[in-house]
Amino acid sequence: MIKVGIVGGTGYTGVELLRLLAAHAEVEVAVITSRAEQGVRVDELYPSLRGHYDLAFSNPEVGELAQCDVVFFATPHGVAQGMMQELLAFDTRVIDLSADFRIKDIALWEQWYGQPHGCPELVAEAVYGLPEVNRAEIREARLVACAGCYPTSVQLGLLPLLEKGLVDPSRLIANAASGVSGAGRSAKIDNLFAETADSFKAYAATGHRHLPEIKQGLAAAAGGEVGLTFVPHLLPMIRGIHATLYSELLVDGVDLQAVFEERYRNEPFVDVLPAGSHPQTRSVKGSNICRLAVHQPQGGNTAVVLSVIDNLCKGASGQAVQCLNIMFGFDEREGLNSIAVAP
Amino acid sequence: MIKVGIVGGTGYTGVELLRLLAAHAEVEVAVITSRAEQGVRVDELYPSLRGHYDLAFSNPEVGELAQCDVVFFATPHGVAQGMMQELLAFDTRVIDLSADFRIKDIALWEQWYGQPHGCPELVAEAVYGLPEVNRAEIREARLVACAGCYPTSVQLGLLPLLEKGLVDPSRLIANAASGVSGAGRSAKIDNLFAETADSFKAYAATGHRHLPEIKQGLAAAAGGEVGLTFVPHLLPMIRGIHATLYSELLVDGVDLQAVFEERYRNEPFVDVLPAGSHPQTRSVKGSNICRLAVHQPQGGNTAVVLSVIDNLCKGASGQAVQCLNIMFGFDEREGLNSIAVAP
Amino acid sequence: MIKVGIVGGTGYTGVELLRLLAAHAEVEVAVITSRAEQGVRVDELYPSLRGHYDLAFSNPEVGELAQCDVVFFATPHGVAQGMMQELLAFDTRVIDLSADFRIKDIALWEQWYGQPHGCPELVAEAVYGLPEVNRAEIREARLVACAGCYPTSVQLGLLPLLEKGLVDPSRLIANAASGVSGAGRSAKIDNLFAETADSFKAYAATGHRHLPEIKQGLAAAAGGEVGLTFVPHLLPMIRGIHATLYSELLVDGVDLQAVFEERYRNEPFVDVLPAGSHPQTRSVKGSNICRLAVHQPQGGNTAVVLSVIDNLCKGASGQAVQCLNIMFGFDEREGLNSIAVAP
Amino acid sequence: MIKVGIVGGTGYTGVELLRLLAAHAEVEVAVITSRAEQGVRVDELYPSLRGHYDLAFSNPEVGELAQCDVVFFATPHGVAQGMMQELLAFDTRVIDLSADFRIKDIALWEQWYGQPHGCPELVAEAVYGLPEVNRAEIREARLVACAGCYPTSVQLGLLPLLEKGLVDPSRLIANAASGVSGAGRSAKIDNLFAETADSFKAYAATGHRHLPEIKQGLAAAAGGEVGLTFVPHLLPMIRGIHATLYSELLVDGVDLQAVFEERYRNEPFVDVLPAGSHPQTRSVKGSNICRLAVHQPQGGNTAVVLSVIDNLCKGASGQAVQCLNIMFGFDEREGLNSIAVAP
């Protein structure tokens, strides 16, 4: 049993980590921090956890966290940067669910996040936590910067096409939509039920923070710069991301279904659906699976990829546990076997 | 006061017609038909209408309908075709909300709808009921074929760009999403609450019946063939369509905001939002407005247009009432003044 | 045309007032105040109102408000108390949608609202704004304290039984449920979409602020003290209140249906459904109607009344407009004719 | 490993059985039947199960089912009755999720279900499958008739009070509400998304089929007839039942919290929340837990019990698996450890 710490445990990715780790045979959650809820039991804040944890939120103390084998940061961006040097000075490994160490170009990070980077010296070392791309590097990493939710859904959908040079990398379109839990558990009028239910909208059409992260990943796959238009939308539902990805095929007669099946044959958490399918987000609710389908409408030169994940699971906490499994040599599926709750 | 008949009044477009026409000062609903609900009062089926109608569903009889000044068909495709010749032989004018007379290419219609056209001889005469394009023709029409829901949202969003030749007509992408009411009031497992709530999916990614209708309208605007990829999605909400439209700009430095404002300056039911806006479907729920916003992400060469309508109102029954107002010389806003119910 | 002012216009009852008053032929909204949104156009905050108002929020100034014929307070409790004396010193009449002047027993108000009453000298004069009970008094009132949302739904459901002494007044149960908009437009984690959607709970089971208000109204109808258990619940929907009311019949063989129909025969906004009905909240969404049904399960001695209203309309802003119509001698239905948007 | 068969596997209780049994270490699902979907793979109908089952639906054949150690009936009422004699003639044990064998009074069953009972001779032997009441009998049973969804939520909430004679058994009120999945996976207009979303209603206020089942269970606890008014409601959400239970206390000064905690101290699937709590249905979504809270509003003589379950889990399939665990001597929690997915 390894000891696990969680910084920032009151948010949705925090409670999702707790849900997943309760089913994990190899870990014990030793510390969970929250300044605001210090002293409150986790099962008081989240009654769904009653009977599974005998734990209360504590103030974050590096000394205490450093006694863990691994620490998850389930914090807003900017927090992990401030504690990272001090924490890595111990033997503790870190899995950061925030955006702090995902983008390699520090100036680009600072431009999109509107603040100076608090720990630029560790950015190069940090391993981007998308196992389907970086499994070997994750295994050895001290610091994993987990892929974001939109970036996971978009990259997994486009990688097979870009890696093989099948589509024009300069004309990519990612039309994505997320459930409201993606906005986190913070008190904002925009995310009230009465503001979001029974309605739908795009947001950040002129530029969303996940754009540079997605482009960085796609560029690596394409072997060069990519042109991407990314428009996120807000869905009147709790969990789930659906990405609809458009690209222009450069070659005729490719069996796209085979390309996708081949690419993900050995991936435990990517499921290529049968030809002609349309994945629903509910088919992955509460599970770590990404389900994909690829279409070529009317046999034309546009490839349409449909990609669904649970934003809190494969898009955040599930991916983090998957990374943990890789880092510590556990079965990659440990703690991640649960089936989506449907209906 | 003119006399109005409604064929197929038990569906969602039927009840929406009743809701709108109750507020219309110039019409009286004289007949509403339904084979299945013959004899049932409309306010028994739709308690929201109690106090507004003293009317029961009757069997459709051409003789009775012909005594109306205008007859709406709120029926599945194929029904209007069968009664049209007989009905137009009288002085009655017809507003067809179904797809029966929208597509000018009869073979194309038969291919997408999978059945022989029942009244090909009237297709040429039928006027496509999109007032923002065909107002003058609608005024004189005997038979108006109202634009469909997705087609309305997509065409209103792309027309300003295509009419001025600002974008590449061969590379259009329409990513659209509709509330479940768009699937109609019929007993299908796929549209149950437990199948659709808290979930999201694309459907008909390889080809949806609205594709040829949209392409026909866009081609007219572009003055030639268009290439369009259209992927519809099903939203976990009741009413509303949101279209996210991607196109490639052919020229630099165009003020897209001005183009849109200019195009729709005098349109009573198209609202171009201020630059930088993201329309929400709830802002048009129950109203006949189409709200549009245009973006040019990162100043690049992709134009992104966001377009929202209420699928049952501007996407169906509201548009039909707007056409009626034009046909009979009423104020175009008559009966259509209600404000969206928000929140 | 009379001039109307609205204090606290950014909340849900404020925007609902604007929606309703836009359709009112006899009023002009001259002032709408908000400290937080001063200078912001109302249609910027509520795009659904675009084209209907050319108005911006201003700071509340008694001098300006006093130039209105009537001022609505759409504010949290405590606000109207502070401005009332000053405002009534002018000729302006006031319709208060908050709880400030509803409860006649000032000590009771202070106990439930946890603060000293800011204007006790006007409590006696204030007329409780439930037209079905106090129409005559409302007509003459300077200050109307509109009935609350739960209190309206519960009182309209129980009055016919209590006024005729048909049920035991000491054993009343009101099991009620409200959409999330009832919690207002304020940034609270508890009302986030991800906290309330796809879930249901009771709240305030040990005592809710509307309890004393309901008991006061029921006692007046019963001619003496009543015993009431009131448990509110939070529904995963935007608008609507449903009350399920249980009482014990004291006499046999009464035709409850006739009792209800008789009681509300001349009420424009209370609709007694046919025997055996179950009103749905969607049948009143956006409308000022209260729909009622009465049942006597298995012919036993329990009367079950089902009562639905739109909490923002008949439960708040619609009721306020109804009161305004009575106060100024307008048709009581003016501005309140719109039909529920269903589906 | 025991062999399990499921009759009627295409409905929501069927897929929920599959979800739960996939995590069960001691069973293998050998047969799953459906006349309508014969030959279709279960993971084609339910993509959430992909990777967990290599199984297709087959026609129900007693011979094949009889090779199972236990057969679940996840069928509409009336089906299990027809196959039971034949099946029990083999060594197979049966867990029936339908209402066929729940009610001991056969005439009463026939009255509420409107058809002759198809197997009255086995009714007496059938054990009512509510482990918190009948654990010992379930252990030995050949045929378990699982408690229904509403009945489970209501009985678990009232048993502690009735067993100790603390409340008046003649004046019980159960106000309950269920998510739409409770209506099953059948094509009915009433259960469409556009009919049920964003709305709320009572139904069957004059009498619901679960009434006699609940009364039978409560009478056993009370040691005599009970008077119960039961009004079910339909919630705009997928899963979950919430019961609000009202009863009149006969004695003063009882510590109700202690009564409940004592009653359920050793129950693995009943969780008595701390005093003052309000359970939310989302805290049990996908889990087999019933969470309870008891209130005594204003210290009066009314006890209010709040009870939540997942209608498909503790209200159906989870309860069935719990019964299976008891019948076969497995750990009662086997396969039922998953934590509710929240948010």
PDB file of N, CA and C in Angstrom, chain D residues 80-121:
ATOM      1  N   ALA D  80     -43.132 -13.741 -14.877  1.00  0.00           N
ATOM      2  CA  ALA D  80     -42.533 -14.733 -13.978  1.00  0.00           C
ATOM      3  C   ALA D  80     -43.560 -15.788 -13.564  1.00  0.00           C
ATOM      4  N   GLN D  81     -44.780 -15.354 -13.375  1.00  0.00           N
ATOM      5  CA  GLN D  81     -45.842 -16.292 -12.989  1.00  0.00           C
ATOM      6  C   GLN D  81     -45.959 -17.467 -13.960  1.00  0.00           C
ATOM      7  N   GLY D  82     -45.787 -17.136 -15.223  1.00  0.00           N
ATOM      8  CA  GLY D  82     -45.998 -18.154 -16.239  1.00  0.00           C
ATOM      9  C   GLY D  82     -44.898 -19.197 -16.304  1.00  0.00           C
ATOM     10  N   MET D  83     -43.692 -18.871 -15.885  1.00  0.00           N
ATOM     11  CA  MET D  83     -42.572 -19.809 -16.024  1.00  0.00           C
ATOM     12  C   MET D  83     -42.155 -20.426 -14.697  1.00  0.00           C
ATOM     13  N   MET D  84     -42.747 -19.990 -13.601  1.00  0.00           N
ATOM     14  CA  MET D  84     -42.171 -20.297 -12.290  1.00  0.00           C
ATOM     15  C   MET D  84     -42.246 -21.778 -11.935  1.00  0.00           C
ATOM     16  N   GLN D  85     -43.395 -22.373 -12.120  1.00  0.00           N
ATOM     17  CA  GLN D  85     -43.559 -23.783 -11.740  1.00  0.00           C
ATOM     18  C   GLN D  85     -42.540 -24.645 -12.477  1.00  0.00           C
ATOM     19  N   GLU D  86     -42.464 -24.432 -13.758  1.00  0.00           N
ATOM     20  CA  GLU D  86     -41.586 -25.236 -14.599  1.00  0.00           C
ATOM     21  C   GLU D  86     -40.122 -25.074 -14.162  1.00  0.00           C
ATOM     22  N   LEU D  87     -39.764 -23.840 -13.840  1.00  0.00           N
ATOM     23  CA  LEU D  87     -38.373 -23.548 -13.514  1.00  0.00           C
ATOM     24  C   LEU D  87     -37.993 -24.098 -12.139  1.00  0.00           C
ATOM     25  N   LEU D  88     -38.895 -23.943 -11.201  1.00  0.00           N
ATOM     26  CA  LEU D  88     -38.590 -24.409  -9.842  1.00  0.00           C
ATOM     27  C   LEU D  88     -38.579 -25.940  -9.767  1.00  0.00           C
ATOM     28  N   ALA D  89     -39.128 -26.574 -10.757  1.00  0.00           N
ATOM     29  CA  ALA D  89     -39.085 -28.035 -10.790  1.00  0.00           C
ATOM     30  C   ALA D  89     -37.634 -28.525 -10.893  1.00  0.00           C
ATOM     31  N   PHE D  90     -36.796 -27.687 -11.440  1.00  0.00           N
ATOM     32  CA  PHE D  90     -35.350 -27.978 -11.434  1.00  0.00           C
ATOM     33  C   PHE D  90     -34.761 -27.454 -10.121  1.00  0.00           C
ATOM     34  N   ASP D  91     -33.489 -27.526  -9.979  1.00  0.00           N
ATOM     35  CA  ASP D  91     -32.862 -27.074  -8.729  1.00  0.00           C
ATOM     36  C   ASP D  91     -32.635 -25.558  -8.687  1.00  0.00           C
ATOM     37  N   THR D  92     -32.969 -24.910  -9.763  1.00  0.00           N
ATOM     38  CA  THR D  92     -32.718 -23.476  -9.882  1.00  0.00           C
ATOM     39  C   THR D  92     -33.497 -22.674  -8.844  1.00  0.00           C
ATOM     40  N   ARG D  93     -32.819 -21.708  -8.273  1.00  0.00           N
ATOM     41  CA  ARG D  93     -33.515 -20.786  -7.369  1.00  0.00           C
ATOM     42  C   ARG D  93     -33.860 -19.514  -8.155  1.00  0.00           C
ATOM     43  N   VAL D  94     -34.842 -18.787  -7.706  1.00  0.00           N
ATOM     44  CA  VAL D  94     -35.332 -17.641  -8.483  1.00  0.00           C
ATOM     45  C   VAL D  94     -35.404 -16.380  -7.626  1.00  0.00           C
ATOM     46  N   ILE D  95     -34.939 -15.303  -8.218  1.00  0.00           N
ATOM     47  CA  ILE D  95     -35.101 -13.977  -7.624  1.00  0.00           C
ATOM     48  C   ILE D  95     -35.916 -13.146  -8.606  1.00  0.00           C
ATOM     49  N   ASP D  96     -37.143 -12.866  -8.206  1.00  0.00           N
ATOM     50  CA  ASP D  96     -38.074 -12.181  -9.091  1.00  0.00           C
ATOM     51  C   ASP D  96     -38.114 -10.698  -8.738  1.00  0.00           C
ATOM     52  N   LEU D  97     -37.699  -9.851  -9.693  1.00  0.00           N
ATOM     53  CA  LEU D  97     -37.735  -8.399  -9.445  1.00  0.00           C
ATOM     54  C   LEU D  97     -39.108  -7.797  -9.721  1.00  0.00           C
ATOM     55  N   SER D  98     -39.998  -8.585 -10.299  1.00  0.00           N
ATOM     56  CA  SER D  98     -41.324  -8.052 -10.621  1.00  0.00           C
ATOM     57  C   SER D  98     -42.262  -8.174  -9.427  1.00  0.00           C
ATOM     58  N   ALA D  99     -43.495  -7.736  -9.626  1.00  0.00           N
ATOM     59  CA  ALA D  99     -44.469  -7.711  -8.534  1.00  0.00           C
ATOM     60  C   ALA D  99     -45.242  -9.028  -8.403  1.00  0.00           C
ATOM     61  N   ASP D 100     -44.847 -10.050  -9.165  1.00  0.00           N
ATOM     62  CA  ASP D 100     -45.699 -11.235  -9.275  1.00  0.00           C
ATOM     63  C   ASP D 100     -45.961 -11.978  -7.973  1.00  0.00           C
ATOM     64  N   PHE D 101     -44.995 -12.026  -7.105  1.00  0.00           N
ATOM     65  CA  PHE D 101     -45.163 -12.854  -5.903  1.00  0.00           C
ATOM     66  C   PHE D 101     -45.002 -12.052  -4.612  1.00  0.00           C
ATOM     67  N   ARG D 102     -45.163 -10.742  -4.697  1.00  0.00           N
ATOM     68  CA  ARG D 102     -44.942  -9.918  -3.508  1.00  0.00           C
ATOM     69  C   ARG D 102     -46.133  -9.897  -2.552  1.00  0.00           C
ATOM     70  N   ILE D 103     -47.317  -9.907  -3.107  1.00  0.00           N
ATOM     71  CA  ILE D 103     -48.520  -9.702  -2.283  1.00  0.00           C
ATOM     72  C   ILE D 103     -49.131 -11.041  -1.912  1.00  0.00           C
ATOM     73  N   LYS D 104     -49.300 -11.234  -0.619  1.00  0.00           N
ATOM     74  CA  LYS D 104     -49.766 -12.544  -0.145  1.00  0.00           C
ATOM     75  C   LYS D 104     -51.242 -12.750  -0.414  1.00  0.00           C
ATOM     76  N   ASP D 105     -52.009 -11.701  -0.417  1.00  0.00           N
ATOM     77  CA  ASP D 105     -53.452 -11.794  -0.647  1.00  0.00           C
ATOM     78  C   ASP D 105     -53.699 -11.809  -2.153  1.00  0.00           C
ATOM     79  N   ILE D 106     -53.984 -12.990  -2.666  1.00  0.00           N
ATOM     80  CA  ILE D 106     -54.045 -13.148  -4.124  1.00  0.00           C
ATOM     81  C   ILE D 106     -55.171 -12.315  -4.746  1.00  0.00           C
ATOM     82  N   ALA D 107     -56.279 -12.244  -4.054  1.00  0.00           N
ATOM     83  CA  ALA D 107     -57.377 -11.432  -4.585  1.00  0.00           C
ATOM     84  C   ALA D 107     -56.965  -9.958  -4.673  1.00  0.00           C
ATOM     85  N   LEU D 108     -56.232  -9.540  -3.688  1.00  0.00           N
ATOM     86  CA  LEU D 108     -55.763  -8.152  -3.691  1.00  0.00           C
ATOM     87  C   LEU D 108     -54.822  -7.907  -4.875  1.00  0.00           C
ATOM     88  N   TRP D 109     -53.914  -8.881  -5.086  1.00  0.00           N
ATOM     89  CA  TRP D 109     -53.016  -8.763  -6.241  1.00  0.00           C
ATOM     90  C   TRP D 109     -53.827  -8.629  -7.529  1.00  0.00           C
ATOM     91  N   GLU D 110     -54.813  -9.493  -7.663  1.00  0.00           N
ATOM     92  CA  GLU D 110     -55.599  -9.515  -8.907  1.00  0.00           C
ATOM     93  C   GLU D 110     -56.384  -8.218  -9.090  1.00  0.00           C
ATOM     94  N   GLN D 111     -56.811  -7.662  -7.973  1.00  0.00           N
ATOM     95  CA  GLN D 111     -57.560  -6.406  -8.057  1.00  0.00           C
ATOM     96  C   GLN D 111     -56.665  -5.263  -8.556  1.00  0.00           C
ATOM     97  N   TRP D 112     -55.450  -5.163  -7.989  1.00  0.00           N
ATOM     98  CA  TRP D 112     -54.588  -4.039  -8.351  1.00  0.00           C
ATOM     99  C   TRP D 112     -53.899  -4.226  -9.695  1.00  0.00           C
ATOM    100  N   TYR D 113     -53.647  -5.489 -10.060  1.00  0.00           N
ATOM    101  CA  TYR D 113     -52.936  -5.717 -11.317  1.00  0.00           C
ATOM    102  C   TYR D 113     -53.882  -6.053 -12.469  1.00  0.00           C
ATOM    103  N   GLY D 114     -55.155  -6.183 -12.148  1.00  0.00           N
ATOM    104  CA  GLY D 114     -56.167  -6.289 -13.192  1.00  0.00           C
ATOM    105  C   GLY D 114     -56.101  -7.546 -14.033  1.00  0.00           C
ATOM    106  N   GLN D 115     -55.626  -8.645 -13.467  1.00  0.00           N
ATOM    107  CA  GLN D 115     -55.577  -9.902 -14.220  1.00  0.00           C
ATOM    108  C   GLN D 115     -55.534 -11.056 -13.223  1.00  0.00           C
ATOM    109  N   PRO D 116     -55.936 -12.225 -13.661  1.00  0.00           N
ATOM    110  CA  PRO D 116     -55.872 -13.384 -12.752  1.00  0.00           C
ATOM    111  C   PRO D 116     -54.411 -13.710 -12.450  1.00  0.00           C
ATOM    112  N   HIS D 117     -54.148 -14.154 -11.249  1.00  0.00           N
ATOM    113  CA  HIS D 117     -52.777 -14.545 -10.902  1.00  0.00           C
ATOM    114  C   HIS D 117     -52.452 -15.862 -11.595  1.00  0.00           C
ATOM    115  N   GLY D 118     -51.282 -15.933 -12.194  1.00  0.00           N
ATOM    116  CA  GLY D 118     -50.936 -17.092 -13.002  1.00  0.00           C
ATOM    117  C   GLY D 118     -50.294 -18.227 -12.224  1.00  0.00           C
ATOM    118  N   CYS D 119     -50.053 -18.032 -10.961  1.00  0.00           N
ATOM    119  CA  CYS D 119     -49.348 -19.085 -10.208  1.00  0.00           C
ATOM    120  C   CYS D 119     -49.619 -18.924  -8.710  1.00  0.00           C
ATOM    121  N   PRO D 120     -50.899 -18.932  -8.340  1.00  0.00           N
ATOM    122  CA  PRO D 120     -51.245 -18.636  -6.943  1.00  0.00           C
ATOM    123  C   PRO D 120     -50.649 -19.640  -5.953  1.00  0.00           C
ATOM    124  N   GLU D 121     -50.373 -20.846  -6.415  1.00  0.00           N
ATOM    125  CA  GLU D 121     -49.928 -21.897  -5.491  1.00  0.00           C
ATOM    126  C   GLU D 121     -48.522 -21.646  -4.939  1.00  0.00           C
TER     127      GLU D 121
END
